[in-house]
Amino acid sequence: QAQLVESGGGLVQAGGSLRLSCTGSGRTFDYLAMGWFRQASGQERTFVAGVTWSGDGIKIADSVIGRFTISRDTYKNTVYLQMDNLKPEDTAVYYCIAGSSLAAVTGSQATYWGQGTQVTVSS
């Protein structure tokens, strides 16, 4: 059974950095786009970042552009989210996703979702 497992969340002060990782298992994630959504308490899930299988296509949400970077290691079935200059408004559960295309990933039509990892940014 295919699954995505996130790691790297935690508590950090504003201005700090965290690196989230997400590894897929149970099937190959070749040719699938991967990315991240987040959901703050009481709010809907929103797109954060996505990357194509080859890495030549990347999309970043306007709210985090310039602070967050997405990358992936196809040999390890792993996608990373480097988060710098974190702000309290970045506090949320971050979900790893995988789908058939970058458009599917950015449009919340991903095939696979992880369980989520909590990121808390204190002021």
GROMACS .gro file of N, CA and C in nm, residues 21-111:
model
  273
   21SER      N    1   1.073   1.671   0.554
   21SER     CA    2   1.102   1.565   0.459
   21SER      C    3   0.978   1.477   0.444
   22CYS      N    4   0.965   1.418   0.328
   22CYS     CA    5   0.853   1.327   0.304
   22CYS      C    6   0.902   1.216   0.213
   23THR      N    7   0.888   1.093   0.260
   23THR     CA    8   0.932   0.977   0.184
   23THR      C    9   0.814   0.889   0.147
   24GLY      N   10   0.809   0.851   0.022
   24GLY     CA   11   0.704   0.762  -0.025
   24GLY      C   12   0.750   0.617  -0.020
   25SER      N   13   0.656   0.530   0.009
   25SER     CA   14   0.686   0.387   0.012
   25SER      C   15   0.566   0.308  -0.038
   26GLY      N   16   0.588   0.182  -0.066
   26GLY     CA   17   0.479   0.095  -0.108
   26GLY      C   18   0.457   0.091  -0.258
   27ARG      N   19   0.518   0.181  -0.330
   27ARG     CA   20   0.511   0.185  -0.476
   27ARG      C   21   0.617   0.284  -0.522
   28THR      N   22   0.644   0.283  -0.650
   28THR     CA   23   0.735   0.384  -0.702
   28THR      C   24   0.660   0.515  -0.723
   29PHE      N   25   0.723   0.623  -0.692
   29PHE     CA   26   0.664   0.754  -0.715
   29PHE      C   27   0.724   0.820  -0.838
   30ASP      N   28   0.785   0.735  -0.924
   30ASP     CA   29   0.836   0.787  -1.050
   30ASP      C   30   0.725   0.852  -1.131
   31TYR      N   31   0.759   0.963  -1.191
   31TYR     CA   32   0.671   1.037  -1.281
   31TYR      C   33   0.556   1.107  -1.210
   32LEU      N   34   0.551   1.099  -1.077
   32LEU     CA   35   0.450   1.173  -1.003
   32LEU      C   36   0.506   1.306  -0.953
   33ALA      N   37   0.426   1.409  -0.961
   33ALA     CA   38   0.462   1.534  -0.897
   33ALA      C   39   0.441   1.519  -0.746
   34MET      N   40   0.518   1.593  -0.669
   34MET     CA   41   0.502   1.589  -0.523
   34MET      C   42   0.500   1.731  -0.470
   35GLY      N   43   0.450   1.746  -0.349
   35GLY     CA   44   0.444   1.881  -0.295
   35GLY      C   45   0.392   1.883  -0.153
   36TRP      N   46   0.351   2.004  -0.112
   36TRP     CA   47   0.307   2.026   0.025
   36TRP      C   48   0.184   2.117   0.029
   37PHE      N   49   0.092   2.080   0.116
   37PHE     CA   50  -0.019   2.165   0.156
   37PHE      C   51  -0.005   2.192   0.304
   38ARG      N   52  -0.077   2.288   0.355
   38ARG     CA   53  -0.081   2.311   0.498
   38ARG      C   54  -0.221   2.350   0.541
   39GLN      N   55  -0.248   2.325   0.668
   39GLN     CA   56  -0.379   2.358   0.723
   39GLN      C   57  -0.362   2.415   0.863
   40ALA      N   58  -0.393   2.541   0.877
   40ALA     CA   59  -0.392   2.604   1.009
   40ALA      C   60  -0.522   2.571   1.081
   41SER      N   61  -0.518   2.580   1.211
   41SER     CA   62  -0.635   2.546   1.291
   41SER      C   63  -0.757   2.628   1.251
   42GLY      N   64  -0.866   2.560   1.221
   42GLY     CA   65  -0.989   2.628   1.185
   42GLY      C   66  -0.995   2.681   1.043
   43GLN      N   67  -0.894   2.649   0.964
   43GLN     CA   68  -0.889   2.699   0.827
   43GLN      C   69  -0.882   2.584   0.727
   44GLU      N   70  -0.905   2.614   0.600
   44GLU     CA   71  -0.897   2.513   0.497
   44GLU      C   72  -0.751   2.484   0.461
   45ARG      N   73  -0.731   2.370   0.401
   45ARG     CA   74  -0.598   2.337   0.351
   45ARG      C   75  -0.564   2.428   0.234
   46THR      N   76  -0.438   2.472   0.231
   46THR     CA   77  -0.393   2.558   0.122
   46THR      C   78  -0.262   2.505   0.065
   47PHE      N   79  -0.243   2.529  -0.062
   47PHE     CA   80  -0.123   2.486  -0.131
   47PHE      C   81  -0.002   2.564  -0.083
   48VAL      N   82   0.112   2.496  -0.069
   48VAL     CA   83   0.237   2.561  -0.029
   48VAL      C   84   0.340   2.555  -0.143
   49ALA      N   85   0.370   2.434  -0.189
   49ALA     CA   86   0.473   2.420  -0.292
   49ALA      C   87   0.457   2.286  -0.362
   50GLY      N   88   0.500   2.282  -0.488
   50GLY     CA   89   0.495   2.159  -0.565
   50GLY      C   90   0.612   2.151  -0.661
   51VAL      N   91   0.649   2.027  -0.698
   51VAL     CA   92   0.762   2.005  -0.789
   51VAL      C   93   0.730   1.885  -0.876
   52THR      N   94   0.769   1.892  -1.003
   52THR     CA   95   0.750   1.780  -1.095
   52THR      C   96   0.848   1.669  -1.063
   53TRP      N   97   0.825   1.552  -1.124
   53TRP     CA   98   0.914   1.439  -1.099
   53TRP      C   99   1.058   1.473  -1.138
   54SER      N  100   1.075   1.539  -1.251
   54SER     CA  101   1.209   1.570  -1.298
   54SER      C  102   1.272   1.687  -1.224
   55GLY      N  103   1.189   1.763  -1.155
   55GLY     CA  104   1.241   1.879  -1.083
   55GLY      C  105   1.249   2.005  -1.166
   56ASP      N  106   1.209   1.996  -1.294
   56ASP     CA  107   1.221   2.114  -1.380
   56ASP      C  108   1.099   2.205  -1.372
   57GLY      N  109   0.999   2.163  -1.299
   57GLY     CA  110   0.881   2.246  -1.281
   57GLY      C  111   0.854   2.263  -1.133
   58ILE      N  112   0.847   2.389  -1.088
   58ILE     CA  113   0.825   2.419  -0.947
   58ILE      C  114   0.724   2.531  -0.936
   59LYS      N  115   0.636   2.517  -0.838
   59LYS     CA  116   0.541   2.624  -0.810
   59LYS      C  117   0.541   2.648  -0.659
   60ILE      N  118   0.544   2.773  -0.619
   60ILE     CA  119   0.548   2.813  -0.479
   60ILE      C  120   0.434   2.911  -0.454
   61ALA      N  121   0.365   2.895  -0.345
   61ALA     CA  122   0.257   2.987  -0.309
   61ALA      C  123   0.313   3.126  -0.282
   62ASP      N  124   0.237   3.227  -0.318
   62ASP     CA  125   0.282   3.365  -0.301
   62ASP      C  126   0.314   3.397  -0.155
   63SER      N  127   0.242   3.334  -0.063
   63SER     CA  128   0.258   3.365   0.079
   63SER      C  129   0.393   3.321   0.134
   64VAL      N  130   0.461   3.229   0.065
   64VAL     CA  131   0.588   3.178   0.117
   64VAL      C  132   0.703   3.195   0.019
   65ILE      N  133   0.676   3.251  -0.097
   65ILE     CA  134   0.781   3.264  -0.198
   65ILE      C  135   0.894   3.350  -0.142
   66GLY      N  136   1.016   3.307  -0.168
   66GLY     CA  137   1.132   3.378  -0.116
   66GLY      C  138   1.176   3.330   0.021
   67ARG      N  139   1.090   3.251   0.088
   67ARG     CA  140   1.124   3.198   0.220
   67ARG      C  141   1.128   3.044   0.219
   68PHE      N  142   1.044   2.982   0.139
   68PHE     CA  143   1.037   2.835   0.132
   68PHE      C  144   1.095   2.787   0.000
   69THR      N  145   1.162   2.672   0.006
   69THR     CA  146   1.219   2.610  -0.113
   69THR      C  147   1.181   2.462  -0.115
   70ILE      N  148   1.140   2.414  -0.232
   70ILE     CA  149   1.106   2.272  -0.246
   70ILE      C  150   1.208   2.204  -0.335
   71SER      N  151   1.240   2.080  -0.300
   71SER     CA  152   1.331   1.999  -0.381
   71SER      C  153   1.294   1.853  -0.362
   72ARG      N  154   1.348   1.766  -0.447
   72ARG     CA  155   1.320   1.625  -0.432
   72ARG      C  156   1.439   1.541  -0.476
   73ASP      N  157   1.443   1.421  -0.420
   73ASP     CA  158   1.543   1.321  -0.455
   73ASP      C  159   1.465   1.201  -0.508
   74THR      N  160   1.465   1.184  -0.640
   74THR     CA  161   1.382   1.079  -0.699
   74THR      C  162   1.433   0.939  -0.662
   75TYR      N  163   1.561   0.926  -0.639
   75TYR     CA  164   1.615   0.794  -0.604
   75TYR      C  165   1.567   0.750  -0.466
   76LYS      N  166   1.540   0.848  -0.381
   76LYS     CA  167   1.496   0.818  -0.245
   76LYS      C  168   1.345   0.833  -0.229
   77ASN      N  169   1.274   0.864  -0.338
   77ASN     CA  170   1.129   0.887  -0.329
   77ASN      C  171   1.097   0.992  -0.223
   78THR      N  172   1.180   1.093  -0.214
   78THR     CA  173   1.170   1.191  -0.106
   78THR      C  174   1.158   1.333  -0.160
   79VAL      N  175   1.071   1.411  -0.097
   79VAL     CA  176   1.058   1.553  -0.129
   79VAL      C  177   1.087   1.633  -0.001
   80TYR      N  178   1.148   1.748  -0.018
   80TYR     CA  179   1.188   1.831   0.096
   80TYR      C  180   1.122   1.969   0.086
   81LEU      N  181   1.099   2.027   0.202
   81LEU     CA  182   1.052   2.165   0.208
   81LEU      C  183   1.141   2.239   0.307
   82GLN      N  184   1.229   2.324   0.255
   82GLN     CA  185   1.314   2.406   0.339
   82GLN      C  186   1.240   2.535   0.369
   83MET      N  187   1.218   2.560   0.497
   83MET     CA  188   1.142   2.677   0.540
   83MET      C  189   1.231   2.769   0.620
   84ASP      N  190   1.256   2.886   0.567
   84ASP     CA  191   1.340   2.985   0.632
   84ASP      C  192   1.260   3.109   0.669
   85ASN      N  193   1.315   3.186   0.761
   85ASN     CA  194   1.249   3.310   0.806
   85ASN      C  195   1.102   3.283   0.840
   86LEU      N  196   1.080   3.181   0.921
   86LEU     CA  197   0.944   3.141   0.956
   86LEU      C  198   0.872   3.249   1.035
   87LYS      N  199   0.740   3.255   1.012
   87LYS     CA  200   0.656   3.353   1.077
   87LYS      C  201   0.546   3.280   1.155
   88PRO      N  202   0.491   3.344   1.257
   88PRO     CA  203   0.382   3.278   1.332
   88PRO      C  204   0.267   3.233   1.242
   89GLU      N  205   0.240   3.305   1.136
   89GLU     CA  206   0.131   3.267   1.044
   89GLU      C  207   0.162   3.142   0.961
   90ASP      N  208   0.285   3.092   0.972
   90ASP     CA  209   0.320   2.966   0.906
   90ASP      C  210   0.281   2.845   0.992
   91THR      N  211   0.236   2.871   1.113
   91THR     CA  212   0.194   2.763   1.202
   91THR      C  213   0.079   2.685   1.140
   92ALA      N  214   0.098   2.554   1.126
   92ALA     CA  215  -0.004   2.470   1.060
   92ALA      C  216   0.043   2.325   1.063
   93VAL      N  217  -0.048   2.237   1.026
   93VAL     CA  218  -0.010   2.099   0.996
   93VAL      C  219   0.027   2.096   0.848
   94TYR      N  220   0.143   2.043   0.819
   94TYR     CA  221   0.192   2.037   0.682
   94TYR      C  222   0.175   1.895   0.628
   95TYR      N  223   0.112   1.886   0.511
   95TYR     CA  224   0.083   1.758   0.450
   95TYR      C  225   0.164   1.740   0.321
   96CYS      N  226   0.224   1.623   0.310
   96CYS     CA  227   0.293   1.586   0.187
   96CYS      C  228   0.192   1.525   0.090
   97ILE      N  229   0.208   1.554  -0.038
   97ILE     CA  230   0.114   1.506  -0.139
   97ILE      C  231   0.188   1.458  -0.262
   98ALA      N  232   0.124   1.371  -0.337
   98ALA     CA  233   0.179   1.325  -0.465
   98ALA      C  234   0.064   1.304  -0.562
   99GLY      N  235   0.086   1.343  -0.687
   99GLY     CA  236  -0.019   1.332  -0.786
   99GLY      C  237   0.036   1.320  -0.927
  100SER      N  238  -0.054   1.308  -1.022
  100SER     CA  239  -0.016   1.278  -1.160
  100SER      C  240   0.054   1.392  -1.231
  101SER      N  241   0.034   1.514  -1.182
  101SER     CA  242   0.094   1.630  -1.248
  101SER      C  243   0.108   1.744  -1.148
  102LEU      N  244   0.185   1.844  -1.188
  102LEU     CA  245   0.201   1.960  -1.101
  102LEU      C  246   0.067   2.032  -1.084
  103ALA      N  247  -0.013   2.033  -1.189
  103ALA     CA  248  -0.144   2.096  -1.181
  103ALA      C  249  -0.233   2.023  -1.081
  104ALA      N  250  -0.226   1.891  -1.081
  104ALA     CA  251  -0.305   1.813  -0.986
  104ALA      C  252  -0.261   1.840  -0.843
  105VAL      N  253  -0.133   1.851  -0.824
  105VAL     CA  254  -0.078   1.876  -0.691
  105VAL      C  255  -0.117   2.015  -0.641
  106THR      N  256  -0.103   2.114  -0.724
  106THR     CA  257  -0.134   2.251  -0.682
  106THR      C  258  -0.283   2.272  -0.665
  107GLY      N  259  -0.363   2.193  -0.734
  107GLY     CA  260  -0.507   2.208  -0.728
  107GLY      C  261  -0.576   2.118  -0.629
  108SER      N  262  -0.500   2.064  -0.534
  108SER     CA  263  -0.558   1.979  -0.429
  108SER      C  264  -0.624   1.855  -0.485
  109GLN      N  265  -0.575   1.806  -0.599
  109GLN     CA  266  -0.627   1.684  -0.659
  109GLN      C  267  -0.522   1.574  -0.656
  110ALA      N  268  -0.441   1.576  -0.552
  110ALA     CA  269  -0.336   1.477  -0.539
  110ALA      C  270  -0.395   1.340  -0.511
  111THR      N  271  -0.324   1.238  -0.558
  111THR     CA  272  -0.368   1.101  -0.537
  111THR      C  273  -0.334   1.051  -0.398
   0.00000   0.00000   0.00000
